[in-house]
Amino acid sequence: MTSRFRRDIGIDLGTANTLVHLAGRGIIIREPSVVAINKDTREVLAVGEEAKRMLGRTPASIVATRPLRDGVIADYDQTLAMIRDFVKRSKRGFSLHTTVVVGIPSGVTEVERDAVLDACRKSGAHTAYVIEEPMAAAIGAGLPIAEPVGSMIVDIGGGTTEVAVISLAGIVHSRSIRTAGDEIDEAISAYIRRAYNLFIGERTAEQVKLDIGSAYPLEEERSMVVKGRDLISGLPRSAEITSVEIRDAISEPIYEIVEAVKLTLEATPPELAADCMNHGIVIAGGGALIRGLDELLSRETGMPVHIAPDPLSCVAIGTGRMLDMLNENPAIRRMLENASRG
């Protein structure tokens, strides 16, 4: 079947952002996982970047929300609308056959997995598969997943952190925790509310994390001014905060991630653990961009830690490469079919 009739699509359906990989073209969509709807008519008004700009700024009749929470579908209808919009934009032309591979957290239930597959099929996919996010991230990061050696990936997304040891194209041991970027943002908001009596929005908290957040002491500490609403007067106010404060504020979710890595290593067979010691741990996902996280993990585990070349795109790139392997390797097709059946 020629490419004119095929539109093979890989999707990283993330809590914070959704990335779409189109076969032969690479990543063509990278937008927030946000949907804006009319509360009265349930009509979808905007999806992605346009909808995110509405967060916290909509009139009473318009609701802008994230349809995914903790890496899984929280609102099925809105998720369906979002996937349908992204798939429609990806196809852009005459297509009789669309195969979709979607990355999902390794800890999802059968019901949650089936909801993702159903949403993809209703969005126009002829065939839909799911792949566990740590496997997709490892492929996207270029790890030798098919070889008889242990590779360790830590994928820190918006809603979940996935830790896995992979060998011979299979996940030997994995751990999925619902502590990730969103919890770090919430910890920042809670700290500023508690320490400064200042209420800030989730976009501001995320910006604080990106600008001055760190998991390990910096060579040169930073500071920034944040603006929000005074909890006492109700009026707009600003406050200056430092990277030292934010590091302390986010220490609890950061150490939950570190603990998940340690527990995964403890459950890994000795030979594979030795391989991981030799080759190191690879961090992917948006959480990999938190300054000093690699240093903290290295200190806590005694192992070398590397950040993936393009951490934000690893899962999407992995789903795209999986599509290529799907058409070339019957074993990969069987693996995806088994994963999609549970």
PDB file of N, CA and C in Angstrom, residues 142-220:
ATOM      1  N   GLY A 142      17.280   5.853  21.990  1.00  0.00           N
ATOM      2  CA  GLY A 142      18.343   5.105  21.311  1.00  0.00           C
ATOM      3  C   GLY A 142      18.976   4.016  22.137  1.00  0.00           C
ATOM      4  N   LEU A 143      18.286   3.536  23.183  1.00  0.00           N
ATOM      5  CA  LEU A 143      18.845   2.457  23.996  1.00  0.00           C
ATOM      6  C   LEU A 143      18.767   1.128  23.244  1.00  0.00           C
ATOM      7  N   PRO A 144      19.706   0.216  23.510  1.00  0.00           N
ATOM      8  CA  PRO A 144      19.736  -1.075  22.783  1.00  0.00           C
ATOM      9  C   PRO A 144      18.726  -2.058  23.371  1.00  0.00           C
ATOM     10  N   ILE A 145      17.439  -1.779  23.185  1.00  0.00           N
ATOM     11  CA  ILE A 145      16.398  -2.561  23.865  1.00  0.00           C
ATOM     12  C   ILE A 145      16.338  -4.014  23.407  1.00  0.00           C
ATOM     13  N   ALA A 146      16.767  -4.291  22.172  1.00  0.00           N
ATOM     14  CA  ALA A 146      16.651  -5.653  21.637  1.00  0.00           C
ATOM     15  C   ALA A 146      17.823  -6.548  22.027  1.00  0.00           C
ATOM     16  N   GLU A 147      18.877  -5.974  22.617  1.00  0.00           N
ATOM     17  CA  GLU A 147      20.063  -6.756  22.950  1.00  0.00           C
ATOM     18  C   GLU A 147      19.936  -7.395  24.331  1.00  0.00           C
ATOM     19  N   PRO A 148      20.686  -8.460  24.580  1.00  0.00           N
ATOM     20  CA  PRO A 148      20.610  -9.152  25.876  1.00  0.00           C
ATOM     21  C   PRO A 148      21.398  -8.443  26.971  1.00  0.00           C
ATOM     22  N   VAL A 149      21.153  -7.146  27.100  1.00  0.00           N
ATOM     23  CA  VAL A 149      21.781  -6.346  28.158  1.00  0.00           C
ATOM     24  C   VAL A 149      20.699  -5.493  28.811  1.00  0.00           C
ATOM     25  N   GLY A 150      20.914  -5.135  30.062  1.00  0.00           N
ATOM     26  CA  GLY A 150      19.935  -4.326  30.777  1.00  0.00           C
ATOM     27  C   GLY A 150      20.102  -2.844  30.468  1.00  0.00           C
ATOM     28  N   SER A 151      18.985  -2.173  30.185  1.00  0.00           N
ATOM     29  CA  SER A 151      18.967  -0.726  29.980  1.00  0.00           C
ATOM     30  C   SER A 151      17.911  -0.142  30.913  1.00  0.00           C
ATOM     31  N   MET A 152      18.252   0.948  31.582  1.00  0.00           N
ATOM     32  CA  MET A 152      17.312   1.554  32.523  1.00  0.00           C
ATOM     33  C   MET A 152      16.881   2.922  32.031  1.00  0.00           C
ATOM     34  N   ILE A 153      15.559   3.136  31.991  1.00  0.00           N
ATOM     35  CA  ILE A 153      14.985   4.397  31.560  1.00  0.00           C
ATOM     36  C   ILE A 153      14.111   4.962  32.672  1.00  0.00           C
ATOM     37  N   VAL A 154      14.187   6.266  32.890  1.00  0.00           N
ATOM     38  CA  VAL A 154      13.318   6.967  33.829  1.00  0.00           C
ATOM     39  C   VAL A 154      12.613   8.059  33.031  1.00  0.00           C
ATOM     40  N   ASP A 155      11.314   7.882  32.786  1.00  0.00           N
ATOM     41  CA  ASP A 155      10.546   8.818  31.977  1.00  0.00           C
ATOM     42  C   ASP A 155       9.641   9.628  32.906  1.00  0.00           C
ATOM     43  N   ILE A 156       9.985  10.906  33.098  1.00  0.00           N
ATOM     44  CA  ILE A 156       9.238  11.769  34.017  1.00  0.00           C
ATOM     45  C   ILE A 156       8.357  12.705  33.195  1.00  0.00           C
ATOM     46  N   GLY A 157       7.075  12.396  33.167  1.00  0.00           N
ATOM     47  CA  GLY A 157       6.145  13.199  32.389  1.00  0.00           C
ATOM     48  C   GLY A 157       5.410  14.211  33.241  1.00  0.00           C
ATOM     49  N   GLY A 158       4.202  14.586  32.797  1.00  0.00           N
ATOM     50  CA  GLY A 158       3.407  15.522  33.560  1.00  0.00           C
ATOM     51  C   GLY A 158       2.631  14.849  34.670  1.00  0.00           C
ATOM     52  N   GLY A 159       2.073  13.659  34.371  1.00  0.00           N
ATOM     53  CA  GLY A 159       1.230  12.978  35.343  1.00  0.00           C
ATOM     54  C   GLY A 159       1.841  11.760  35.982  1.00  0.00           C
ATOM     55  N   THR A 160       2.770  11.101  35.298  1.00  0.00           N
ATOM     56  CA  THR A 160       3.371   9.877  35.844  1.00  0.00           C
ATOM     57  C   THR A 160       4.877   9.862  35.626  1.00  0.00           C
ATOM     58  N   THR A 161       5.552   9.126  36.492  1.00  0.00           N
ATOM     59  CA  THR A 161       6.967   8.815  36.302  1.00  0.00           C
ATOM     60  C   THR A 161       7.068   7.320  36.071  1.00  0.00           C
ATOM     61  N   GLU A 162       7.690   6.947  34.963  1.00  0.00           N
ATOM     62  CA  GLU A 162       7.838   5.539  34.590  1.00  0.00           C
ATOM     63  C   GLU A 162       9.307   5.148  34.721  1.00  0.00           C
ATOM     64  N   VAL A 163       9.558   4.139  35.508  1.00  0.00           N
ATOM     65  CA  VAL A 163      10.923   3.632  35.672  1.00  0.00           C
ATOM     66  C   VAL A 163      10.922   2.183  35.190  1.00  0.00           C
ATOM     67  N   ALA A 164      11.843   1.824  34.314  1.00  0.00           N
ATOM     68  CA  ALA A 164      11.842   0.457  33.784  1.00  0.00           C
ATOM     69  C   ALA A 164      13.250  -0.008  33.440  1.00  0.00           C
ATOM     70  N   VAL A 165      13.452  -1.318  33.615  1.00  0.00           N
ATOM     71  CA  VAL A 165      14.661  -1.984  33.151  1.00  0.00           C
ATOM     72  C   VAL A 165      14.239  -2.873  31.989  1.00  0.00           C
ATOM     73  N   ILE A 166      14.905  -2.692  30.854  1.00  0.00           N
ATOM     74  CA  ILE A 166      14.514  -3.363  29.617  1.00  0.00           C
ATOM     75  C   ILE A 166      15.647  -4.231  29.108  1.00  0.00           C
ATOM     76  N   SER A 167      15.294  -5.423  28.610  1.00  0.00           N
ATOM     77  CA  SER A 167      16.266  -6.324  27.991  1.00  0.00           C
ATOM     78  C   SER A 167      15.538  -7.213  26.992  1.00  0.00           C
ATOM     79  N   LEU A 168      16.181  -7.499  25.863  1.00  0.00           N
ATOM     80  CA  LEU A 168      15.614  -8.371  24.829  1.00  0.00           C
ATOM     81  C   LEU A 168      14.190  -7.955  24.448  1.00  0.00           C
ATOM     82  N   ALA A 169      14.009  -6.640  24.229  1.00  0.00           N
ATOM     83  CA  ALA A 169      12.746  -6.056  23.767  1.00  0.00           C
ATOM     84  C   ALA A 169      11.577  -6.298  24.724  1.00  0.00           C
ATOM     85  N   GLY A 170      11.896  -6.490  25.990  1.00  0.00           N
ATOM     86  CA  GLY A 170      10.840  -6.677  26.982  1.00  0.00           C
ATOM     87  C   GLY A 170      11.163  -5.921  28.254  1.00  0.00           C
ATOM     88  N   ILE A 171      10.123  -5.524  28.979  1.00  0.00           N
ATOM     89  CA  ILE A 171      10.316  -4.846  30.255  1.00  0.00           C
ATOM     90  C   ILE A 171      10.482  -5.909  31.334  1.00  0.00           C
ATOM     91  N   VAL A 172      11.677  -5.960  31.916  1.00  0.00           N
ATOM     92  CA  VAL A 172      11.978  -6.956  32.943  1.00  0.00           C
ATOM     93  C   VAL A 172      11.316  -6.567  34.265  1.00  0.00           C
ATOM     94  N   HIS A 173      11.458  -5.300  34.610  1.00  0.00           N
ATOM     95  CA  HIS A 173      10.799  -4.802  35.832  1.00  0.00           C
ATOM     96  C   HIS A 173      10.506  -3.327  35.636  1.00  0.00           C
ATOM     97  N   SER A 174       9.332  -2.889  36.094  1.00  0.00           N
ATOM     98  CA  SER A 174       8.976  -1.479  35.942  1.00  0.00           C
ATOM     99  C   SER A 174       8.209  -0.999  37.161  1.00  0.00           C
ATOM    100  N   ARG A 175       8.188   0.295  37.293  1.00  0.00           N
ATOM    101  CA  ARG A 175       7.447   0.931  38.383  1.00  0.00           C
ATOM    102  C   ARG A 175       6.847   2.221  37.846  1.00  0.00           C
ATOM    103  N   SER A 176       5.561   2.402  38.069  1.00  0.00           N
ATOM    104  CA  SER A 176       4.872   3.604  37.617  1.00  0.00           C
ATOM    105  C   SER A 176       4.275   4.301  38.826  1.00  0.00           C
ATOM    106  N   ILE A 177       4.655   5.559  39.021  1.00  0.00           N
ATOM    107  CA  ILE A 177       4.098   6.321  40.142  1.00  0.00           C
ATOM    108  C   ILE A 177       3.444   7.588  39.612  1.00  0.00           C
ATOM    109  N   ARG A 178       2.388   8.009  40.276  1.00  0.00           N
ATOM    110  CA  ARG A 178       1.677   9.203  39.834  1.00  0.00           C
ATOM    111  C   ARG A 178       2.210  10.437  40.552  1.00  0.00           C
ATOM    112  N   THR A 179       3.526  10.528  40.523  1.00  0.00           N
ATOM    113  CA  THR A 179       4.243  11.704  41.012  1.00  0.00           C
ATOM    114  C   THR A 179       5.155  12.152  39.878  1.00  0.00           C
ATOM    115  N   ALA A 180       4.908  13.366  39.373  1.00  0.00           N
ATOM    116  CA  ALA A 180       5.692  13.827  38.228  1.00  0.00           C
ATOM    117  C   ALA A 180       5.594  15.352  38.145  1.00  0.00           C
ATOM    118  N   GLY A 181       5.603  15.888  36.940  1.00  0.00           N
ATOM    119  CA  GLY A 181       5.639  17.329  36.763  1.00  0.00           C
ATOM    120  C   GLY A 181       4.496  18.081  37.409  1.00  0.00           C
ATOM    121  N   ASP A 182       3.279  17.536  37.316  1.00  0.00           N
ATOM    122  CA  ASP A 182       2.124  18.224  37.897  1.00  0.00           C
ATOM    123  C   ASP A 182       2.252  18.351  39.410  1.00  0.00           C
ATOM    124  N   GLU A 183       2.733  17.285  40.068  1.00  0.00           N
ATOM    125  CA  GLU A 183       2.895  17.324  41.519  1.00  0.00           C
ATOM    126  C   GLU A 183       3.989  18.313  41.922  1.00  0.00           C
ATOM    127  N   ILE A 184       5.014  18.422  41.091  1.00  0.00           N
ATOM    128  CA  ILE A 184       6.068  19.403  41.363  1.00  0.00           C
ATOM    129  C   ILE A 184       5.502  20.819  41.260  1.00  0.00           C
ATOM    130  N   ASP A 185       4.675  21.069  40.233  1.00  0.00           N
ATOM    131  CA  ASP A 185       4.025  22.377  40.093  1.00  0.00           C
ATOM    132  C   ASP A 185       3.135  22.675  41.297  1.00  0.00           C
ATOM    133  N   GLU A 186       2.375  21.672  41.737  1.00  0.00           N
ATOM    134  CA  GLU A 186       1.484  21.858  42.885  1.00  0.00           C
ATOM    135  C   GLU A 186       2.267  22.148  44.163  1.00  0.00           C
ATOM    136  N   ALA A 187       3.434  21.512  44.299  1.00  0.00           N
ATOM    137  CA  ALA A 187       4.276  21.762  45.472  1.00  0.00           C
ATOM    138  C   ALA A 187       4.779  23.204  45.475  1.00  0.00           C
ATOM    139  N   ILE A 188       5.089  23.729  44.295  1.00  0.00           N
ATOM    140  CA  ILE A 188       5.525  25.124  44.189  1.00  0.00           C
ATOM    141  C   ILE A 188       4.385  26.068  44.560  1.00  0.00           C
ATOM    142  N   SER A 189       3.188  25.809  44.025  1.00  0.00           N
ATOM    143  CA  SER A 189       2.025  26.644  44.338  1.00  0.00           C
ATOM    144  C   SER A 189       1.730  26.634  45.834  1.00  0.00           C
ATOM    145  N   ALA A 190       1.783  25.440  46.429  1.00  0.00           N
ATOM    146  CA  ALA A 190       1.478  25.310  47.858  1.00  0.00           C
ATOM    147  C   ALA A 190       2.498  26.069  48.698  1.00  0.00           C
ATOM    148  N   TYR A 191       3.774  26.008  48.320  1.00  0.00           N
ATOM    149  CA  TYR A 191       4.809  26.703  49.080  1.00  0.00           C
ATOM    150  C   TYR A 191       4.600  28.219  49.022  1.00  0.00           C
ATOM    151  N   ILE A 192       4.363  28.750  47.829  1.00  0.00           N
ATOM    152  CA  ILE A 192       4.194  30.206  47.685  1.00  0.00           C
ATOM    153  C   ILE A 192       2.929  30.673  48.411  1.00  0.00           C
ATOM    154  N   ARG A 193       1.913  29.838  48.397  1.00  0.00           N
ATOM    155  CA  ARG A 193       0.683  30.176  49.130  1.00  0.00           C
ATOM    156  C   ARG A 193       0.949  30.199  50.637  1.00  0.00           C
ATOM    157  N   ARG A 194       1.729  29.220  51.102  1.00  0.00           N
ATOM    158  CA  ARG A 194       2.009  29.098  52.536  1.00  0.00           C
ATOM    159  C   ARG A 194       3.012  30.152  53.022  1.00  0.00           C
ATOM    160  N   ALA A 195       4.053  30.389  52.250  1.00  0.00           N
ATOM    161  CA  ALA A 195       5.130  31.272  52.689  1.00  0.00           C
ATOM    162  C   ALA A 195       4.854  32.755  52.425  1.00  0.00           C
ATOM    163  N   TYR A 196       4.087  33.035  51.359  1.00  0.00           N
ATOM    164  CA  TYR A 196       3.893  34.428  50.969  1.00  0.00           C
ATOM    165  C   TYR A 196       2.430  34.867  50.953  1.00  0.00           C
ATOM    166  N   ASN A 197       1.509  33.977  51.343  1.00  0.00           N
ATOM    167  CA  ASN A 197       0.071  34.291  51.258  1.00  0.00           C
ATOM    168  C   ASN A 197      -0.300  34.774  49.860  1.00  0.00           C
ATOM    169  N   LEU A 198       0.291  34.118  48.872  1.00  0.00           N
ATOM    170  CA  LEU A 198       0.113  34.523  47.481  1.00  0.00           C
ATOM    171  C   LEU A 198      -0.421  33.342  46.684  1.00  0.00           C
ATOM    172  N   PHE A 199      -1.538  33.548  46.015  1.00  0.00           N
ATOM    173  CA  PHE A 199      -2.127  32.485  45.199  1.00  0.00           C
ATOM    174  C   PHE A 199      -1.699  32.670  43.756  1.00  0.00           C
ATOM    175  N   ILE A 200      -1.060  31.639  43.172  1.00  0.00           N
ATOM    176  CA  ILE A 200      -0.623  31.712  41.773  1.00  0.00           C
ATOM    177  C   ILE A 200      -1.298  30.608  40.971  1.00  0.00           C
ATOM    178  N   GLY A 201      -1.396  30.808  39.667  1.00  0.00           N
ATOM    179  CA  GLY A 201      -2.011  29.827  38.784  1.00  0.00           C
ATOM    180  C   GLY A 201      -1.030  28.737  38.389  1.00  0.00           C
ATOM    181  N   GLU A 202      -1.553  27.685  37.744  1.00  0.00           N
ATOM    182  CA  GLU A 202      -0.694  26.549  37.390  1.00  0.00           C
ATOM    183  C   GLU A 202       0.332  26.916  36.320  1.00  0.00           C
ATOM    184  N   ARG A 203      -0.015  27.847  35.440  1.00  0.00           N
ATOM    185  CA  ARG A 203       0.953  28.267  34.419  1.00  0.00           C
ATOM    186  C   ARG A 203       2.134  28.998  35.060  1.00  0.00           C
ATOM    187  N   THR A 204       1.835  29.817  36.089  1.00  0.00           N
ATOM    188  CA  THR A 204       2.912  30.525  36.785  1.00  0.00           C
ATOM    189  C   THR A 204       3.800  29.541  37.533  1.00  0.00           C
ATOM    190  N   ALA A 205       3.177  28.557  38.198  1.00  0.00           N
ATOM    191  CA  ALA A 205       3.958  27.549  38.926  1.00  0.00           C
ATOM    192  C   ALA A 205       4.881  26.791  37.980  1.00  0.00           C
ATOM    193  N   GLU A 206       4.372  26.452  36.806  1.00  0.00           N
ATOM    194  CA  GLU A 206       5.198  25.749  35.818  1.00  0.00           C
ATOM    195  C   GLU A 206       6.362  26.625  35.365  1.00  0.00           C
ATOM    196  N   GLN A 207       6.106  27.925  35.194  1.00  0.00           N
ATOM    197  CA  GLN A 207       7.167  28.834  34.772  1.00  0.00           C
ATOM    198  C   GLN A 207       8.242  28.965  35.839  1.00  0.00           C
ATOM    199  N   VAL A 208       7.825  28.976  37.107  1.00  0.00           N
ATOM    200  CA  VAL A 208       8.792  29.016  38.214  1.00  0.00           C
ATOM    201  C   VAL A 208       9.689  27.784  38.164  1.00  0.00           C
ATOM    202  N   LYS A 209       9.068  26.625  37.945  1.00  0.00           N
ATOM    203  CA  LYS A 209       9.834  25.370  37.862  1.00  0.00           C
ATOM    204  C   LYS A 209      10.868  25.438  36.737  1.00  0.00           C
ATOM    205  N   LEU A 210      10.441  25.939  35.586  1.00  0.00           N
ATOM    206  CA  LEU A 210      11.349  26.002  34.434  1.00  0.00           C
ATOM    207  C   LEU A 210      12.462  27.026  34.632  1.00  0.00           C
ATOM    208  N   ASP A 211      12.126  28.150  35.253  1.00  0.00           N
ATOM    209  CA  ASP A 211      13.100  29.242  35.359  1.00  0.00           C
ATOM    210  C   ASP A 211      14.108  29.048  36.486  1.00  0.00           C
ATOM    211  N   ILE A 212      13.641  28.625  37.673  1.00  0.00           N
ATOM    212  CA  ILE A 212      14.579  28.559  38.808  1.00  0.00           C
ATOM    213  C   ILE A 212      14.506  27.231  39.569  1.00  0.00           C
ATOM    214  N   GLY A 213      13.693  26.292  39.107  1.00  0.00           N
ATOM    215  CA  GLY A 213      13.587  25.007  39.804  1.00  0.00           C
ATOM    216  C   GLY A 213      14.868  24.198  39.690  1.00  0.00           C
ATOM    217  N   SER A 214      15.209  23.473  40.753  1.00  0.00           N
ATOM    218  CA  SER A 214      16.394  22.614  40.726  1.00  0.00           C
ATOM    219  C   SER A 214      16.247  21.511  41.765  1.00  0.00           C
ATOM    220  N   ALA A 215      16.901  20.392  41.500  1.00  0.00           N
ATOM    221  CA  ALA A 215      16.872  19.265  42.431  1.00  0.00           C
ATOM    222  C   ALA A 215      18.169  19.157  43.220  1.00  0.00           C
ATOM    223  N   TYR A 216      19.170  19.940  42.826  1.00  0.00           N
ATOM    224  CA  TYR A 216      20.512  19.850  43.414  1.00  0.00           C
ATOM    225  C   TYR A 216      21.068  21.269  43.487  1.00  0.00           C
ATOM    226  N   PRO A 217      21.870  21.577  44.504  1.00  0.00           N
ATOM    227  CA  PRO A 217      22.397  22.942  44.615  1.00  0.00           C
ATOM    228  C   PRO A 217      23.056  23.425  43.325  1.00  0.00           C
ATOM    229  N   LEU A 218      22.770  24.678  42.948  1.00  0.00           N
ATOM    230  CA  LEU A 218      23.310  25.263  41.732  1.00  0.00           C
ATOM    231  C   LEU A 218      24.617  25.992  42.025  1.00  0.00           C
ATOM    232  N   GLU A 219      25.451  26.094  41.024  1.00  0.00           N
ATOM    233  CA  GLU A 219      26.692  26.854  41.189  1.00  0.00           C
ATOM    234  C   GLU A 219      26.379  28.316  41.485  1.00  0.00           C
ATOM    235  N   GLU A 220      25.347  28.812  40.832  1.00  0.00           N
ATOM    236  CA  GLU A 220      24.897  30.185  41.067  1.00  0.00           C
ATOM    237  C   GLU A 220      23.389  30.158  41.256  1.00  0.00           C
TER     238      GLU A 220
END
